[in-house]
Coordinates of C-alpha atoms and ligand atoms in Angstrom, one line a residue:
X1 CA 34.7 185.6 20.0
X2 CA 35.4 184.7 23.6
X3 CA 38.5 182.9 24.9
X4 CA 38.6 179.5 26.5
X5 CA 41.3 178.0 28.7
X6 CA 42.0 174.7 30.4
X7 CA 44.7 173.3 32.6
X8 CA 45.4 170.0 34.3
X9 CA 48.7 169.3 36.0
X10 CA 50.9 169.5 39.1
X11 CA 50.6 173.3 39.5
X12 CA 47.8 175.5 40.6
X13 CA 45.0 175.3 38.1
X14 CA 43.5 178.6 39.3
X15 CA 46.7 180.4 38.6
X16 CA 47.3 178.7 35.2
X17 CA 43.7 179.4 34.0
X18 CA 43.8 183.0 35.3
X19 CA 47.0 183.6 33.5
X20 CA 45.6 182.1 30.3
X21 CA 42.5 184.2 30.5
X22 CA 44.6 187.4 30.9
X23 CA 46.3 186.5 27.6
X24 CA 43.0 185.9 25.9
X25 CA 41.2 189.0 27.3
X26 CA 41.4 190.8 23.9
X27 CA 38.9 188.2 22.6
X28 CA 36.1 189.6 24.8
X29 CA 35.8 191.0 28.3
X30 CA 32.3 191.5 29.4
X31 CA 32.3 188.7 31.9
X32 CA 34.5 185.9 33.1
X33 CA 34.4 182.6 34.8
X34 CA 36.5 179.7 36.1
X35 CA 35.5 176.2 37.2
X36 CA 37.9 174.2 39.3
X37 CA 37.4 170.6 40.1
X38 CA 38.4 169.6 43.6
X39 CA 37.3 167.0 46.1
X40 CA 34.8 165.5 43.7
X41 CA 32.9 168.7 43.1
X42 CA 33.1 171.8 41.0
X43 CA 33.9 175.2 42.5
X44 CA 32.4 177.7 40.1
X45 CA 33.4 181.4 40.0
X46 CA 31.6 183.7 37.6
X47 CA 31.6 187.5 37.5
X48 CA 30.5 190.3 35.3
X49 CA 33.4 192.4 34.3
X50 CA 37.0 192.0 33.1
X51 CA 39.4 189.1 33.9
X52 CA 40.9 191.1 36.8
X53 CA 37.7 190.9 38.7
X54 CA 38.3 187.2 39.2
X55 CA 41.9 187.4 40.3
X56 CA 41.2 186.5 43.9
X57 CA 40.2 183.0 42.6
X58 CA 43.9 182.4 42.0
X59 CA 44.2 181.5 45.7
X60 CA 41.8 178.6 45.3
X61 CA 42.9 175.0 45.4
X62 CA 42.6 172.5 42.6
X63 CA 44.9 171.0 40.0
X64 CA 42.4 171.0 37.1
X65 CA 40.2 173.8 35.8
X66 CA 38.7 175.6 32.8
X67 CA 38.0 179.2 32.2
X68 CA 36.3 181.6 29.8
X69 CA 36.3 185.3 29.0
X70 CA 33.1 186.3 27.2
X71 CA 31.9 188.6 24.4
X72 CA 28.2 188.2 24.6
X73 CA 26.3 186.8 21.6
X74 CA 23.4 184.8 23.0
X75 CA 22.1 186.2 26.2
X76 CA 22.9 189.4 28.0
X77 CA 25.9 190.2 30.1
X78 CA 25.1 188.5 33.4
X79 CA 26.7 186.1 35.8
X80 CA 24.3 183.4 34.8
X81 CA 25.3 183.7 31.2
X82 CA 29.0 183.7 31.9
X83 CA 30.8 180.4 31.3
X84 CA 31.6 177.8 32.5
X85 CA 28.2 176.2 32.3
X86 CA 27.7 173.3 34.7
X87 CA 25.0 170.6 34.3
X88 CA 25.2 167.7 36.7
X89 CA 28.5 165.9 36.1
X90 CA 29.8 168.3 33.4
X91 CA 31.3 171.8 33.2
X92 CA 31.8 173.3 29.8
X93 CA 33.5 176.4 28.3
X94 CA 32.7 177.2 24.7
X95 CA 33.8 179.6 22.0
X96 CA 31.7 179.8 18.9
X97 CA 28.0 179.7 18.1
X98 CA 25.7 176.7 18.3
X99 CA 23.3 177.5 15.5
X100 CA 20.8 174.7 16.3
X101 CA 20.8 175.3 20.0
X102 CA 17.0 176.1 20.1
X103 CA 16.1 172.6 18.8
X104 CA 18.6 170.9 21.1
X105 CA 17.4 173.0 24.1
X106 CA 13.8 172.1 23.3
X107 CA 14.7 168.4 23.5
X108 CA 16.4 168.9 26.8
X109 CA 13.4 170.9 28.2
X110 CA 11.0 168.1 27.1
X111 CA 13.1 165.7 29.2
X112 CA 12.5 168.0 32.1
X113 CA 16.0 169.5 32.3
X114 CA 16.3 173.0 33.7
X115 CA 18.6 175.6 32.2
X116 CA 20.2 178.3 34.2
X117 CA 21.3 180.6 31.4
X118 CA 20.1 182.1 28.1
X119 CA 23.2 181.0 26.2
X120 CA 23.5 178.7 23.3
X121 CA 26.5 177.1 25.0
X122 CA 24.7 175.6 28.0
X123 CA 23.0 173.1 25.8
X124 CA 26.5 171.4 25.3
X125 CA 26.7 170.5 29.0
X126 CA 23.2 169.1 28.9
X127 CA 24.0 167.0 25.8
X128 CA 27.1 165.6 27.5
X129 CA 25.1 164.5 30.5
X130 CA 22.5 162.9 28.2
X131 CA 25.0 161.2 25.8
X132 CA 27.5 160.0 28.6
X133 CA 27.6 156.3 29.2
X134 CA 30.9 156.1 31.1
X135 CA 33.2 156.9 28.2
X136 CA 34.1 160.5 27.7
X137 CA 35.4 160.4 24.2
X138 CA 32.4 158.5 22.8
X139 CA 30.1 160.9 24.6
X140 CA 32.0 163.8 22.9
X141 CA 31.7 162.1 19.5
X142 CA 28.0 161.8 19.9
X143 CA 27.6 165.3 21.2
X144 CA 29.6 166.9 18.4
X145 CA 27.7 165.0 15.8
X146 CA 24.6 166.9 17.0
X147 CA 26.1 170.4 17.1
X148 CA 25.7 172.8 14.1
X149 CA 27.7 176.0 13.9
X150 CA 31.2 176.6 15.4
X151 CA 32.8 175.5 18.6
X152 CA 36.0 175.1 20.5
X153 CA 35.1 173.5 23.8
X154 CA 36.9 172.3 27.0
X155 CA 34.9 169.9 29.2
X156 CA 35.3 168.7 32.7
X157 CA 33.5 165.6 34.0
X158 CA 33.3 164.7 37.7
X159 CA 34.0 161.0 36.9
X160 CA 37.5 161.9 35.6
X161 CA 39.1 164.1 38.2
X162 CA 42.3 164.9 36.2
X163 CA 40.9 165.0 32.6
X164 CA 39.9 167.8 30.3
X165 CA 38.3 166.9 27.0
X166 CA 38.6 169.3 24.1
X167 CA 36.9 169.4 20.7
X168 CA 36.8 171.9 17.9
X169 CA 35.1 172.9 14.7
X170 CA 35.6 176.3 13.0
X171 CA 36.8 178.0 16.2
X172 CA 40.5 178.0 17.1
X173 CA 41.9 175.7 19.8
X174 CA 45.5 175.0 20.8
X175 CA 46.9 172.4 23.2
X176 CA 50.1 172.7 25.0
X177 CA 52.0 169.7 26.6
X178 CA 54.7 170.0 29.3
X179 CA 56.2 168.2 32.2
X180 CA 54.5 170.6 34.6
X181 CA 51.0 170.2 33.1
X182 CA 48.8 170.3 30.0
X183 CA 47.1 173.4 28.7
X184 CA 44.3 174.2 26.2
X185 CA 43.5 177.7 24.9
X186 CA 41.9 179.7 22.1
X187 CA 45.3 181.0 20.9
X188 CA 49.0 180.3 21.0
X189 CA 49.9 183.3 23.2
X190 CA 47.9 181.7 26.1
X191 CA 49.7 178.3 25.9
X192 CA 53.2 179.1 24.6
X193 CA 55.9 179.3 27.1
X194 CA 59.3 177.8 27.8
X195 CA 59.1 174.0 27.9
X196 CA 55.6 173.7 26.4
X197 CA 55.1 171.8 23.1
X198 CA 52.1 173.3 21.3
X199 CA 49.6 171.6 18.9
X200 CA 46.9 173.2 16.8
X201 CA 43.7 171.2 16.8
X202 CA 41.9 170.7 13.5
X203 CA 38.2 170.5 12.8
X204 CA 36.6 167.3 14.0
X205 CA 39.5 166.4 16.2
X206 CA 39.4 165.6 19.9
X207 CA 42.0 165.8 22.6
X208 CA 42.2 164.3 26.1
X209 CA 44.5 166.1 28.5
X210 CA 45.5 164.6 31.8
X211 CA 48.1 165.5 34.3
X212 CA 50.9 163.7 32.5
X213 CA 50.1 163.9 28.8
X214 CA 47.9 164.8 25.9
X215 CA 46.3 162.3 23.5
X216 CA 44.7 163.3 20.2
X217 CA 41.8 161.5 18.3
X218 CA 40.2 161.9 14.9
X219 CA 36.5 162.3 14.4
X220 CA 36.0 158.5 14.3
X221 CA 37.7 158.2 17.7
X222 CA 41.0 156.6 16.5
X223 CA 44.2 157.9 18.1
X224 CA 46.2 160.2 15.9
X225 CA 49.7 161.7 16.1
X226 CA 50.1 165.4 15.6
X227 CA 53.0 167.5 14.6
X228 CA 53.9 170.3 17.1
X229 CA 53.7 173.9 15.8
X230 CA 56.9 175.9 15.8
X231 CA 56.7 179.3 17.5
X232 CA 59.0 182.0 18.7
X233 CA 58.5 183.0 22.3
X234 CA 59.7 186.5 21.5
X235 CA 56.7 186.9 19.1
X236 CA 54.4 185.8 21.9
X237 CA 55.6 188.5 24.2
X238 CA 52.6 190.4 25.8
X239 CA 54.4 192.3 28.6
X240 CA 53.4 195.9 29.0
X241 CA 57.0 196.8 29.7
X242 CA 56.5 200.0 31.7
X243 CA 53.9 201.5 29.3
X244 CA 50.5 202.6 30.6
X245 CA 48.6 200.9 27.7
X246 CA 49.3 198.3 25.0
X247 CA 48.1 200.7 22.3
X248 CA 50.9 203.3 22.9
X249 CA 53.4 200.5 23.3
X250 CA 52.3 199.0 20.0
X251 CA 52.5 202.3 18.2
X252 CA 56.1 202.7 19.5
X253 CA 56.8 199.2 18.1
X254 CA 55.8 200.2 14.5
X255 CA 59.4 200.7 13.3
X256 CA 60.5 197.2 14.4
X257 CA 57.3 195.7 13.1
X258 CA 57.9 197.1 9.7
X259 CA 61.6 196.3 9.7
X260 CA 61.1 192.7 10.7
X261 CA 58.3 192.3 8.2
X262 CA 60.3 193.6 5.3
X263 CA 63.2 191.3 6.3
X264 CA 61.0 188.2 6.6
X265 CA 59.4 188.8 3.2
X266 CA 62.8 188.5 1.5
X267 CA 62.9 184.9 2.8
X268 CA 59.4 184.1 1.5
X269 CA 59.6 185.8 -1.9
X270 CA 59.9 182.6 -3.8
X271 CA 56.3 181.6 -2.8
X272 CA 54.9 184.6 -4.7
X273 CA 56.1 183.1 -8.1
X274 CA 53.4 180.4 -8.0
X275 CA 50.6 183.0 -7.6
X276 CA 51.4 185.1 -10.7
X277 CA 49.3 183.3 -13.3
X278 CA 46.0 185.2 -12.6
X279 CA 43.8 187.9 -14.4
X280 CA 42.6 189.6 -11.3
X281 CA 43.4 190.1 -7.6
X282 CA 40.8 190.6 -4.8
X283 CA 42.1 191.8 -1.4
X284 CA 39.6 191.1 1.4
X285 CA 39.6 191.9 5.0
X286 CA 37.6 193.6 7.8
X287 CA 38.2 196.8 9.8
X288 CA 41.9 197.9 9.7
X289 CA 42.8 194.9 7.5
X290 CA 40.3 196.1 4.9
X291 CA 41.9 199.6 5.1
X292 CA 45.4 198.2 4.5
X293 CA 43.9 196.4 1.5
X294 CA 42.5 199.6 0.1
X295 CA 45.9 201.3 0.3
X296 CA 47.5 198.2 -1.2
X297 CA 45.0 198.3 -4.1
X298 CA 46.2 201.8 -5.0
X299 CA 49.8 200.6 -4.7
X300 CA 49.1 197.7 -7.1
X301 CA 47.5 200.0 -9.5
X302 CA 50.5 202.3 -9.3
X303 CA 52.7 199.3 -10.1
X304 CA 50.6 198.4 -13.1
X305 CA 49.5 195.0 -11.7
X306 CA 46.6 193.1 -13.1
X307 CA 43.2 194.5 -12.1
X308 CA 43.2 194.7 -8.3
X309 CA 40.2 195.5 -6.0
X310 CA 39.7 195.8 -2.3
X311 CA 36.6 194.3 -0.6
X312 CA 35.1 194.1 2.8
X313 CA 35.1 190.4 3.6
X314 CA 31.5 190.6 5.0
X315 CA 30.2 191.9 1.7
X316 CA 32.5 189.8 -0.5
X317 CA 31.4 186.5 0.9
X318 CA 27.9 187.1 -0.3
X319 CA 28.8 189.2 -3.4
X320 CA 28.4 188.4 -7.1
X321 CA 31.9 189.4 -8.2
X322 CA 33.8 187.1 -10.6
X323 CA 35.8 184.6 -8.6
X324 CA 37.4 181.7 -10.5
X325 CA 40.7 179.9 -11.2
X326 CA 42.0 183.1 -12.7
X327 CA 41.6 185.0 -9.5
X328 CA 44.0 185.5 -6.7
X329 CA 42.3 186.3 -3.4
X330 CA 44.5 187.9 -0.8
X331 CA 42.9 187.6 2.7
X332 CA 44.3 190.0 5.2
X333 CA 43.8 189.5 8.9
X334 CA 45.9 190.3 11.9
X335 CA 44.4 187.4 13.9
X336 CA 43.7 185.0 11.0
X337 CA 40.5 184.1 12.8
X338 CA 38.0 186.8 11.7
X339 CA 34.9 184.8 10.7
X340 CA 33.9 186.9 7.7
X341 CA 37.5 186.9 6.3
X342 CA 37.8 183.2 6.8
X343 CA 34.4 182.6 5.1
X344 CA 35.3 184.8 2.2
X345 CA 38.6 182.8 1.8
X346 CA 36.7 179.5 1.9
X347 CA 34.2 180.7 -0.6
X348 CA 37.0 181.8 -3.0
X349 CA 38.8 178.5 -2.6
X350 CA 35.6 176.6 -3.4
X351 CA 35.3 178.6 -6.7
X352 CA 38.8 177.6 -7.6
X353 CA 40.7 180.9 -6.8
X354 CA 44.2 180.9 -5.4
X355 CA 44.4 182.0 -1.8
X356 CA 47.1 184.0 -0.3
X357 CA 46.7 184.7 3.5
X358 CA 48.5 187.6 5.2
X359 CA 48.3 187.2 8.9
X360 CA 50.1 188.2 12.1
X361 CA 49.3 184.9 13.8
X362 CA 51.0 181.8 12.5
X363 CA 48.9 178.6 12.7
X364 CA 45.6 180.5 12.5
X365 CA 42.4 179.2 10.8
X366 CA 43.0 181.4 7.8
X367 CA 46.5 180.0 7.2
X368 CA 45.1 176.4 7.2
X369 CA 43.1 177.2 4.0
X370 CA 45.7 179.2 2.2
X371 CA 47.9 178.1 -0.8
X372 CA 50.5 180.6 0.3
X373 CA 51.0 182.4 3.6
X374 CA 52.9 185.6 4.1
X375 CA 53.4 186.7 7.8
X376 CA 53.4 190.1 9.2
X377 CA 56.0 190.2 11.9
X378 CA 54.4 192.8 14.1
X379 CA 54.7 190.6 17.2
X380 CA 51.7 190.1 19.5
X381 CA 49.2 192.9 19.2
X382 CA 47.1 193.1 22.3
X383 CA 45.2 196.4 22.1
X384 CA 41.9 195.9 20.3
X385 CA 42.5 198.9 18.0
X386 CA 45.0 197.6 15.5
X387 CA 48.1 199.8 15.0
X388 CA 51.4 198.2 14.3
X389 CA 49.7 195.3 12.4
X390 CA 48.3 197.9 9.9
X391 CA 51.8 199.1 9.1
X392 CA 53.2 195.6 8.9
X393 CA 50.3 194.6 6.6
X394 CA 51.2 197.5 4.3
X395 CA 54.9 196.3 4.3
X396 CA 53.9 192.8 3.2
X397 CA 51.3 193.9 0.7
X398 CA 53.6 196.4 -0.9
X399 CA 56.5 193.9 -1.0
X400 CA 54.2 191.4 -2.5
X401 CA 53.0 193.7 -5.3
X402 CA 56.5 194.8 -6.0
X403 CA 57.5 191.1 -6.5
X404 CA 54.3 190.4 -8.4
X405 CA 54.8 193.2 -10.9
X406 CA 58.5 192.4 -11.1
X407 CA 59.1 196.0 -10.3
X408 CA 62.7 196.8 -10.0
X409 CA 62.0 199.0 -7.1
X410 CA 62.0 197.3 -3.7
X411 CA 60.2 198.5 -0.6
X412 CA 62.5 201.1 0.8
X413 CA 64.8 200.0 3.7
X414 CA 64.7 203.5 5.2
X415 CA 61.0 203.1 6.1
X416 CA 61.4 201.9 9.6
X417 CA 63.6 204.9 10.4
X418 CA 61.0 207.2 8.9
X419 CA 58.3 205.6 11.0
X420 CA 60.5 206.4 14.1
X421 CA 60.8 210.0 13.0
X422 CA 57.1 210.2 12.3
X423 CA 56.3 209.0 15.8
X424 CA 58.5 211.7 17.3
X425 CA 57.1 214.4 15.1
X426 CA 53.5 213.3 15.9
X427 CA 53.6 213.5 19.7
X428 CA 52.2 217.0 19.5
X429 CA 48.8 215.6 18.5
X430 CA 48.3 215.1 22.3
X431 CA 47.3 218.8 22.3
X432 CA 44.9 218.2 19.3
X433 CA 43.3 215.4 21.3
X434 CA 42.6 217.7 24.2
X435 CA 40.9 220.2 21.8
X436 CA 39.0 217.5 19.8
X437 CA 37.7 215.4 22.7
X438 CA 34.5 217.4 22.9
X439 CA 33.9 217.3 19.2
X440 CA 30.4 216.6 17.9
X441 CA 32.0 214.6 15.1
X442 CA 35.5 214.5 13.6
X443 CA 36.1 214.3 9.8
X444 CA 39.3 212.9 8.3
X445 CA 39.9 213.9 4.7
X446 CA 42.4 213.2 1.9
X447 CA 42.7 212.0 -1.7
X448 CA 44.1 208.7 -3.1
X449 CA 46.5 207.2 -0.6
X450 CA 45.6 210.0 1.9
X451 CA 41.9 208.9 1.6
X452 CA 42.8 205.3 2.4
X453 CA 44.5 206.6 5.6
X454 CA 41.6 209.0 6.4
X455 CA 39.3 205.9 6.6
X456 CA 41.7 204.2 9.0
X457 CA 42.1 207.3 11.0
X458 CA 38.4 207.7 11.5
X459 CA 38.0 204.0 12.4
X460 CA 40.7 204.4 15.2
X461 CA 38.9 207.6 16.3
X462 CA 35.5 205.9 16.6
X463 CA 36.8 202.6 18.1
X464 CA 38.3 204.1 21.2
X465 CA 36.9 207.7 21.7
X466 CA 33.3 206.6 21.2
X467 CA 32.8 209.8 19.3
X468 CA 31.4 209.9 15.8
X469 CA 33.9 210.3 13.0
X470 CA 34.1 209.8 9.2
X471 CA 36.9 209.3 6.7
X472 CA 36.1 211.0 3.5
X473 CA 37.5 211.6 0.0
X474 CA 38.3 215.3 0.2
X475 CA 36.6 215.8 -3.2
X476 CA 33.3 214.3 -1.9
X477 CA 32.8 216.8 1.0
X478 CA 30.8 219.2 -1.1
X479 CA 28.5 216.4 -2.2
X480 CA 26.8 216.1 1.2
X481 CA 29.0 216.1 4.3
X482 CA 29.8 219.8 4.1
X483 CA 26.2 220.4 5.3
X484 CA 27.3 219.0 8.7
X485 CA 30.5 221.0 9.0
X486 CA 30.6 223.8 11.6
X487 CA 32.7 225.1 14.6
X488 CA 32.0 221.8 16.5
X489 CA 33.3 219.5 13.8
X490 CA 37.1 219.4 13.6
X491 CA 38.6 218.3 10.3
X492 CA 41.9 216.5 10.1
X493 CA 43.3 216.9 6.6
X494 CA 46.0 214.6 5.1
X495 CA 48.2 216.3 2.5
X496 CA 51.1 214.0 1.6
X497 CA 50.7 213.5 -2.2
X498 CA 52.1 216.4 -4.2
X499 CA 50.0 215.6 -7.3
X500 CA 46.7 216.3 -5.5
X501 CA 47.9 218.5 -2.6
X502 CA 46.4 221.6 -4.0
X503 CA 43.1 219.9 -4.5
X504 CA 42.9 218.7 -0.9
X505 CA 44.0 222.2 0.1
X506 CA 40.9 223.6 -1.6
X507 CA 38.8 221.4 0.6
X508 CA 40.7 222.6 3.7
X509 CA 39.7 226.2 2.8
X510 CA 36.1 225.2 2.2
X511 CA 35.8 223.8 5.7
X512 CA 37.7 226.7 7.3
X513 CA 35.2 229.0 5.7
X514 CA 32.5 227.1 7.5
X515 CA 34.2 227.6 10.8
X516 CA 35.6 224.1 11.3
X517 CA 38.9 223.8 13.3
X518 CA 41.3 222.2 10.9
X519 CA 44.3 220.1 11.8
X520 CA 46.8 219.2 9.0
X521 CA 49.1 216.2 8.6
X522 CA 51.5 216.9 5.8
X523 CA 54.9 215.8 4.5
X524 CA 55.1 218.8 2.2
X525 CA 56.9 221.7 3.9
X526 CA 55.1 224.3 1.8
X527 CA 51.8 223.2 3.4
X528 CA 53.2 223.2 6.9
X529 CA 52.1 226.8 7.7
X530 CA 48.6 226.4 6.5
X531 CA 46.8 229.7 7.1
X532 CA 43.6 229.3 9.1
X533 CA 44.5 225.8 10.4
X534 CA 44.7 225.3 14.1
X535 CA 48.0 223.3 13.9
X536 CA 50.1 221.2 11.6
X537 CA 52.2 218.1 12.0
X538 CA 55.0 217.9 9.5
X539 CA 56.0 214.3 9.0
X540 CA 58.9 212.9 6.9
X541 CA 58.5 212.9 3.1
X542 CA 58.8 209.8 1.0
X543 CA 57.1 208.6 -2.2
X544 CA 53.4 209.1 -2.0
X545 CA 52.7 205.3 -2.2
X546 CA 54.7 204.8 1.0
X547 CA 53.1 207.6 2.9
X548 CA 50.2 205.6 4.4
X549 CA 52.8 203.8 6.5
X550 CA 53.8 207.1 8.0
X551 CA 50.7 209.3 7.9
X552 CA 48.6 206.9 9.8
X553 CA 50.8 207.3 12.8
X554 CA 49.6 210.8 13.9
X555 CA 46.0 209.5 13.5
X556 CA 46.7 206.5 15.7
X557 CA 48.2 208.7 18.3
X558 CA 45.4 211.2 18.1
X559 CA 42.8 208.6 18.8
X560 CA 44.9 207.1 21.6
X561 CA 45.4 210.5 23.4
X562 CA 41.8 211.5 23.0
X563 CA 40.6 208.2 24.4
X564 CA 42.9 208.6 27.4
X565 CA 41.8 212.2 27.9
X566 CA 38.2 211.1 27.8
X567 CA 38.9 208.5 30.5
X568 CA 38.3 205.5 28.2
X569 CA 40.4 202.4 28.2
X570 CA 42.1 202.5 24.8
X571 CA 43.1 198.9 24.9
X572 CA 39.6 197.5 25.5
X573 CA 36.9 199.6 23.9
X574 CA 33.3 198.9 24.9
X575 CA 31.3 196.4 22.8
X576 CA 34.3 195.4 20.7
X577 CA 36.8 192.5 20.6
X578 CA 40.0 192.0 18.8
X579 CA 39.2 188.6 17.2
X580 CA 35.7 188.6 15.8
X581 CA 35.1 184.9 15.3
X582 CA 31.3 185.3 14.8
X583 CA 29.6 186.6 11.7
Ligands
G6P601 C1 37.9 193.7 14.8 C2 38.9 194.6 15.5 C3 39.5 195.5 14.4 C4 40.2 194.6 13.4 C5 39.1 193.7 12.7 C6 39.8 192.7 11.8 O1 36.8 194.4 14.4 O2 38.2 195.4 16.5 O3 40.5 196.3 15.1 O4 40.7 195.5 12.4 O5 38.5 193.0 13.8 O6 40.6 191.9 12.5 P1 41.6 190.9 11.8 O7 42.2 190.1 13.0 O8 40.9 190.1 10.8 O9 42.7 191.8 11.2

């Protein structure tokens, strides 16, 4: 995880680096640091806390600097462990994990070098000092040859007062070039702006940024030309626009996200044709992306597609499932950077499978491995808990399976409007949140598509309320979990599928009989006045396979309102980060 930033140019480095760190804060936010180079020395500012706790540094002088926002892996959350790490002439920020850092550190210690942190990253600064013989690029080549694991690094050297050196392997890094200055950052949103030409660095490449320009080099040190990436500034928009939190803003953006995604798919439909010649389909992802894969698996089965399964990427990458040239692997990831999803995709490619990537971030690591890429057009999602990207993932996956199965039916154009109506109908869950915030544990139950959504609802609940929750198949309650149900365990029941509605309703009665306060989300008017339930939200009705796109909305809102009522920051839940680039 973690986010790195660099700036060298005519403007204020402190301001540019701070602004970049704000854009990258979703990657980790337990501590933060900036190193500015000025007057032949480093000015180092490190703090425990979020990016805002370093905002005063923006007033500091300096036209070159690097910064880092951390999600701790090696070493606790302390100022010493915050980046940048400085050793003699070098200051380094790093995203990734140096797997052989113990051996490298041992070597440095034998030379009598002293370390000031417990991180794996500090060893990079020491190696630079050791390998440096007056030429920065050759030193970087020698250092990188010694590193195992993953890294995106930005390095300052006191001998080069306007230069930043960058290198990357298996962690994302983008470089932006402009008349005003040159930027480096872990993702596009932190470098993209008017007048900036952006480049995505590939594994093994180096870049040297100075005040006027950027140069790129291959692993052997020869200069290379790179093609800029195209991007839409609108899609990089991260303004709060009057909202209190990104999460509620992003829930309100679901209708546009779905609408844009359906429209974009129509332009990409041809690409699907080349993927049809397979016997089986595996959908892989983590967290919310996994849950959209589970709903899509049910959708594919409904459309009569070839055998389709959904897998957690972290299990799949080490699993024994059959993956070969007759397999299509669909890797779903909002960020396109999740380490387990990328590793699962790489494994599948190695075994000859076709790879379709579904991401919200163009030019991500996942897209670079894929045979075909379909984009969700959710726009920048900043809140750690995914919302609009889930709905957009469903829109792409459903469109894909319709095209794949040559189903005459096309994803329904009315869905964005139904999303809008669902948001309106769901506002009342704010009251549910007030009642449920003191719950011992909350259960979310449903069958088939409703079960897929129950899992996502419980993930949202846990992520931002910090209260226990579980998403269950309604039929499974009596095989264990019912033993836990009492007055202190609210149950949210999803009833949107007419074919199994009565069955879920039975489960509702079983938990009411055990004293559980029950809250119902239904699209079927006859279940809207469920006797014994505390309250019901009646959402618009559409075919059951499309219902996850709608029924997830009250659950997203419920988690949001409960988190706010509990005094939690819904955008930045403790211990989590949006882009999980470590295993
Ligand atoms: C993290 C986030 C989740 C997200 C998951 C997968 O765990 O906290 O909200 O669903 O990563 O992220 P991806 O970018 O691969 O969709």
